[in-house]
Coordinates of C-alpha atoms in Angstrom, one line a residue:
X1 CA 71.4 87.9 115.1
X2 CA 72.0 85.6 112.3
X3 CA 75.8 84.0 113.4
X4 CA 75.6 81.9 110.6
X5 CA 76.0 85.0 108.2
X6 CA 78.8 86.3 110.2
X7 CA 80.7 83.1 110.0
X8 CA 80.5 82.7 106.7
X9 CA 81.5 86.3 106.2
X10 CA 84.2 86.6 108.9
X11 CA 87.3 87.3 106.2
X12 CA 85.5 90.2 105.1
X13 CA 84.7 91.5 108.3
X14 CA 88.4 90.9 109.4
X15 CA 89.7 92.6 106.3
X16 CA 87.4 95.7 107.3
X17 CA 87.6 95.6 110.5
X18 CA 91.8 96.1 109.7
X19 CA 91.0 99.1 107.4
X20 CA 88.9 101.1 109.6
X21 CA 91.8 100.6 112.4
X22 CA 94.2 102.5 110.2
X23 CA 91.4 105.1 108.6
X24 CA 90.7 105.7 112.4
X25 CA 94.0 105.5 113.8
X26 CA 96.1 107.6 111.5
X27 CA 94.7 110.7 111.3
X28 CA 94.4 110.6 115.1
X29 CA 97.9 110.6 115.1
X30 CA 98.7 113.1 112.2
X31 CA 95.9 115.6 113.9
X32 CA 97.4 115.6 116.5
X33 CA 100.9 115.6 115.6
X34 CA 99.6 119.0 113.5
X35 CA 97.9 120.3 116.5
X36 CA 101.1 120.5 118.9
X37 CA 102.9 123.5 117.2
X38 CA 99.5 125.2 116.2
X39 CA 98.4 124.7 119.7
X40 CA 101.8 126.3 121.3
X41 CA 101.7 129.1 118.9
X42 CA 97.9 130.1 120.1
X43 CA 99.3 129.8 123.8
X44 CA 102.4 131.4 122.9
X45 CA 100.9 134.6 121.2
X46 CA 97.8 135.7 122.8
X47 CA 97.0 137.6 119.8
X48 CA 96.7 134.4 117.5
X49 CA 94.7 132.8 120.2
X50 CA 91.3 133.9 118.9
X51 CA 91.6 133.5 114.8
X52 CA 93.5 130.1 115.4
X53 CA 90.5 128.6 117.4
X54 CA 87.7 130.5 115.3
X55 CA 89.4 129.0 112.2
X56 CA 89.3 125.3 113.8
X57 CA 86.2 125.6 115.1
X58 CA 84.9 126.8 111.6
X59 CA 86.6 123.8 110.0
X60 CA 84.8 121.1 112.6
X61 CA 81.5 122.6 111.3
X62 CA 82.0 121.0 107.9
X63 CA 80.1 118.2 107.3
X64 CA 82.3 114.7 106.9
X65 CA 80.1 114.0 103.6
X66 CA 81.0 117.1 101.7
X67 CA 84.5 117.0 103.1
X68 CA 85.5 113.2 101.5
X69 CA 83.5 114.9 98.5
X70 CA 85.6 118.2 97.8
X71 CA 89.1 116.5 98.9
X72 CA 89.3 114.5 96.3
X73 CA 89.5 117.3 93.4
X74 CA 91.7 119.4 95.9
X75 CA 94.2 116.8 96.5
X76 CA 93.7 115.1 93.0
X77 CA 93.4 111.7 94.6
X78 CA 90.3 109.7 93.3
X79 CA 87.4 110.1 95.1
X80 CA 87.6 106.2 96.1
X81 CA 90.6 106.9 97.8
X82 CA 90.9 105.9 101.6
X83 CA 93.8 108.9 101.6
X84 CA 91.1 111.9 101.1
X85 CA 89.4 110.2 104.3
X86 CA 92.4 110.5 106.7
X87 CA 93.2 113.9 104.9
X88 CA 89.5 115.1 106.1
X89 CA 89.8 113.5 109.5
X90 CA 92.8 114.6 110.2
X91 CA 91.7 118.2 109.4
X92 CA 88.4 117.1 112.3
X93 CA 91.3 116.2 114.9
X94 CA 93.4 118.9 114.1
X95 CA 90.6 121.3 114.3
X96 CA 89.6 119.6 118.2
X97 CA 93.0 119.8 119.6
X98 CA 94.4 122.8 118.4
X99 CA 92.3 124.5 121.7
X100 CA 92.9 121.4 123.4
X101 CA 96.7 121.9 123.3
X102 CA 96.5 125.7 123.9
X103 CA 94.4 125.3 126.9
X104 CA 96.3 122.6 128.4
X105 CA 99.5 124.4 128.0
X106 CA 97.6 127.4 129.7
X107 CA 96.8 125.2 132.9
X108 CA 100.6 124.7 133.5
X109 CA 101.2 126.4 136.9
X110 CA 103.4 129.8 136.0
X111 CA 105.5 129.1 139.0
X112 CA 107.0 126.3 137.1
X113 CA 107.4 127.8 133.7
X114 CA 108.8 130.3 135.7
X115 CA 111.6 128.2 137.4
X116 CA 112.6 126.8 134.6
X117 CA 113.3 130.4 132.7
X118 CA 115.2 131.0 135.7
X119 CA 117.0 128.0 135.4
X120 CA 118.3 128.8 132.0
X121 CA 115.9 127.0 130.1
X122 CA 115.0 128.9 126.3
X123 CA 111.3 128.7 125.5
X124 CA 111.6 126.0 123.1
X125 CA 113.2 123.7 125.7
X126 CA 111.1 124.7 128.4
X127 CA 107.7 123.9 126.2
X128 CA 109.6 120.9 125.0
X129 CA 110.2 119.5 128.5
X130 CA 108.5 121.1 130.7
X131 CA 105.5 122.5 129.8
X132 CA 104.2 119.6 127.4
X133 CA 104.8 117.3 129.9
X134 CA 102.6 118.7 132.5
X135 CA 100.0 119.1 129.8
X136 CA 99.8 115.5 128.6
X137 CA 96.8 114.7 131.3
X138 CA 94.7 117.4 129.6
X139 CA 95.9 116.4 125.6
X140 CA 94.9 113.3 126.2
X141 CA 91.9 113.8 127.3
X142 CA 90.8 115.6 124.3
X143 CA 92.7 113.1 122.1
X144 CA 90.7 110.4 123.6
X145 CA 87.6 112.4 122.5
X146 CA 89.3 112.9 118.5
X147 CA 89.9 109.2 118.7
X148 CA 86.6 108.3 119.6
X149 CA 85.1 110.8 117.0
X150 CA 87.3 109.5 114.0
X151 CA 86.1 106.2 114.7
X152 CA 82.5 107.1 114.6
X153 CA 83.4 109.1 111.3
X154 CA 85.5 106.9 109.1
X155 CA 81.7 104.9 108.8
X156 CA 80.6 107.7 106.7
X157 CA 83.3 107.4 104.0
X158 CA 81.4 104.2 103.3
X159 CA 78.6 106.1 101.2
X160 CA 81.6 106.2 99.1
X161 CA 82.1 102.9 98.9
X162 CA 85.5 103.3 100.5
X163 CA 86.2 99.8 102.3
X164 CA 85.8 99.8 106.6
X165 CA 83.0 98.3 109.0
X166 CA 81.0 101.4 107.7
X167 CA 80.1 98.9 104.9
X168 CA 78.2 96.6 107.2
X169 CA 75.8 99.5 107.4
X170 CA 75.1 99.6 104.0
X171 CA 74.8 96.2 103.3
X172 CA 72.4 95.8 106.4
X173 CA 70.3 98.8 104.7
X174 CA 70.3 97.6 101.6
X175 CA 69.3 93.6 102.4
X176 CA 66.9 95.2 105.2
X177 CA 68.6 92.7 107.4
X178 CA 69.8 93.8 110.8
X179 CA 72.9 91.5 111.5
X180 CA 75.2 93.1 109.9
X181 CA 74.3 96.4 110.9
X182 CA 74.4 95.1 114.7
X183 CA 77.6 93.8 114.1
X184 CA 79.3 97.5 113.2
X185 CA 77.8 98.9 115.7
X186 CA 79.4 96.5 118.4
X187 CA 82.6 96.0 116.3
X188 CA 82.7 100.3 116.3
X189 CA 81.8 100.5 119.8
X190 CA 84.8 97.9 120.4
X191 CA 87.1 99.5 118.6
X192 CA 86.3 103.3 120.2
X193 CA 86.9 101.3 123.7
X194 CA 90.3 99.8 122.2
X195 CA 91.1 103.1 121.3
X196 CA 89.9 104.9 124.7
X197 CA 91.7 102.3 126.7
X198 CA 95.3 102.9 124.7
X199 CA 95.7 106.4 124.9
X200 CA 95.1 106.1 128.6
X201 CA 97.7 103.9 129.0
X202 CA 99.9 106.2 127.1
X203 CA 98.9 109.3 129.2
X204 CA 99.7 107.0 132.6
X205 CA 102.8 105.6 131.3
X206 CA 103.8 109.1 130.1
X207 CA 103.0 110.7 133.6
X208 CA 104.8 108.4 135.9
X209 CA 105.1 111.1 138.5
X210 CA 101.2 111.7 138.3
X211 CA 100.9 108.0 139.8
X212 CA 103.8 108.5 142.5
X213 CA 101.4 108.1 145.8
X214 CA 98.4 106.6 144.6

C-alpha cells in the first residue's frame, strides 16, 4: 500500500467518496419509496401478485452495464450523467423490494389486521398504521440487502467515466498499481457497513415495541 499516493490524492478520493454516497444512497431511498405502494398492491390483490413479482424479477436480470447504456437515450440525459445511474438503480431496488414489501405485509398476523377492521379502521389506514408497521423488521431487512447491492453497483457506472470510488478501480487497472484499487475496495466495504449499520438503527428506532423486554 503506497500511503504516500493516497495522501497526496486524498481531495479526490474525498470528492468521490461524497459522490458515490449520494449515487448509492438515493436510489435506495427512491426504490424503495416506489416499492411500498407496488408492494401493497401485490399483497392486496392476489391476482397481481404473480405478474408484479415476475416483472421485477425480470427487470433485476438486466445487466447494470447495458442499463446506464440504454437510459441515457430513454430519458435523454447524456450518457455522462450521474442521473441515468440512480434512474437504473433505483429500478434494481425497486425490482428487490417490491416482493420484499408484499411478503412482509403477508407475515402480519391476520388476527391483528383483523382487529383493526373491527375497530373501524378503512384499509388504507389500517396498511398505513398498522400493517406497515409490523412489517418494518422484514423491509428492512431486504432494504439492507438493496443498500448493500447499490453500493457494490454504482462502481460499475465508472466504465462510464461517471465520477465515484468506482474510479479508483480504473485508475488502479490502468497504472497496474494496486493501491488504489485496495483503497475502493475498503472505502466500498466501509461505506456498505455505514449503510448496513443505519438502516438498522432506523428499523430499531422505528420498532420501539420490538425492544420492549429485551
Amino acid at each position: 500500500m503506497n500511503w504516500e499516493w493516497l495522501s497526496r490524492n486524498s481531495a479526490q478520493i474525498w470528492a468521490w467518496t461524497l459522490d458515490h454516497i449520494w449515487l448509492a444512497a438515493a436510489p435506495t431511498v427512491l426504490g424503495l419509496l416506489l416499492a411500498l405502494p407496488l408492494g401493497a398492491i401485490a399483497h392486496r390483490y392476489r391476482w397481481s401478485y404473480a405478474t408484479l413479482i415476475t416483472l421485477a424479477g425480470l427487470l433485476y436480470t438486466i445487466p447494470s452495464i447495458a442499463l446506464f447504456v440504454v437510459l441515457p437515450g430513454l430519458l435523454s440525459t447524456r450518457i455522462l450523467d450521474p442521473v441515468n445511474v440512480v434512474a437504473a438503480l433505483t429500478l434494481y431496488t425497486l425490482a428487490l423490494m417490491v416482493r420484499v414489501v408484499a411478503d412482509a405485509l403477508a407475515a402480519v398476523p391476520p388476527l391483528v389486521v383483523a382487529s383493526a377492521t373491527a375497530m373501524g379502521y378503512q384499509p388504507l389506514r389500517s396498511l398505513v398504521t398498522v400493517q406497515l408497521p409490523l412489517a418494518i423488521p422484514v423491509i428492512g431487512a431486504g432494504l439492507r440487502v438493496a443498500a448493500v447491492s447499490n453500493v457494490s453497483l454504482v462502481s460499475v457506472a465508472a466504465l462510464l467515466g461517471i465520477p465515484q470510488l468506482g474510479q479508483l478501480f480504473t485508475v488502479g487497472f490502468q497504472l497496474d498499481f494496486f493501491t488504489p484499487i485496495w483503497a475502493g475496495i475498503v472505502l466500498c466495504l466501509v461505506l456498505a457497513g455505514i449503510f448496513d449499520a443505519i438502516i438498522q438503527i432506523l428499523v430499531r428506532l422505528s420498532t420501539p415495541w420490538a425492544r420492549v423486554g429485551t
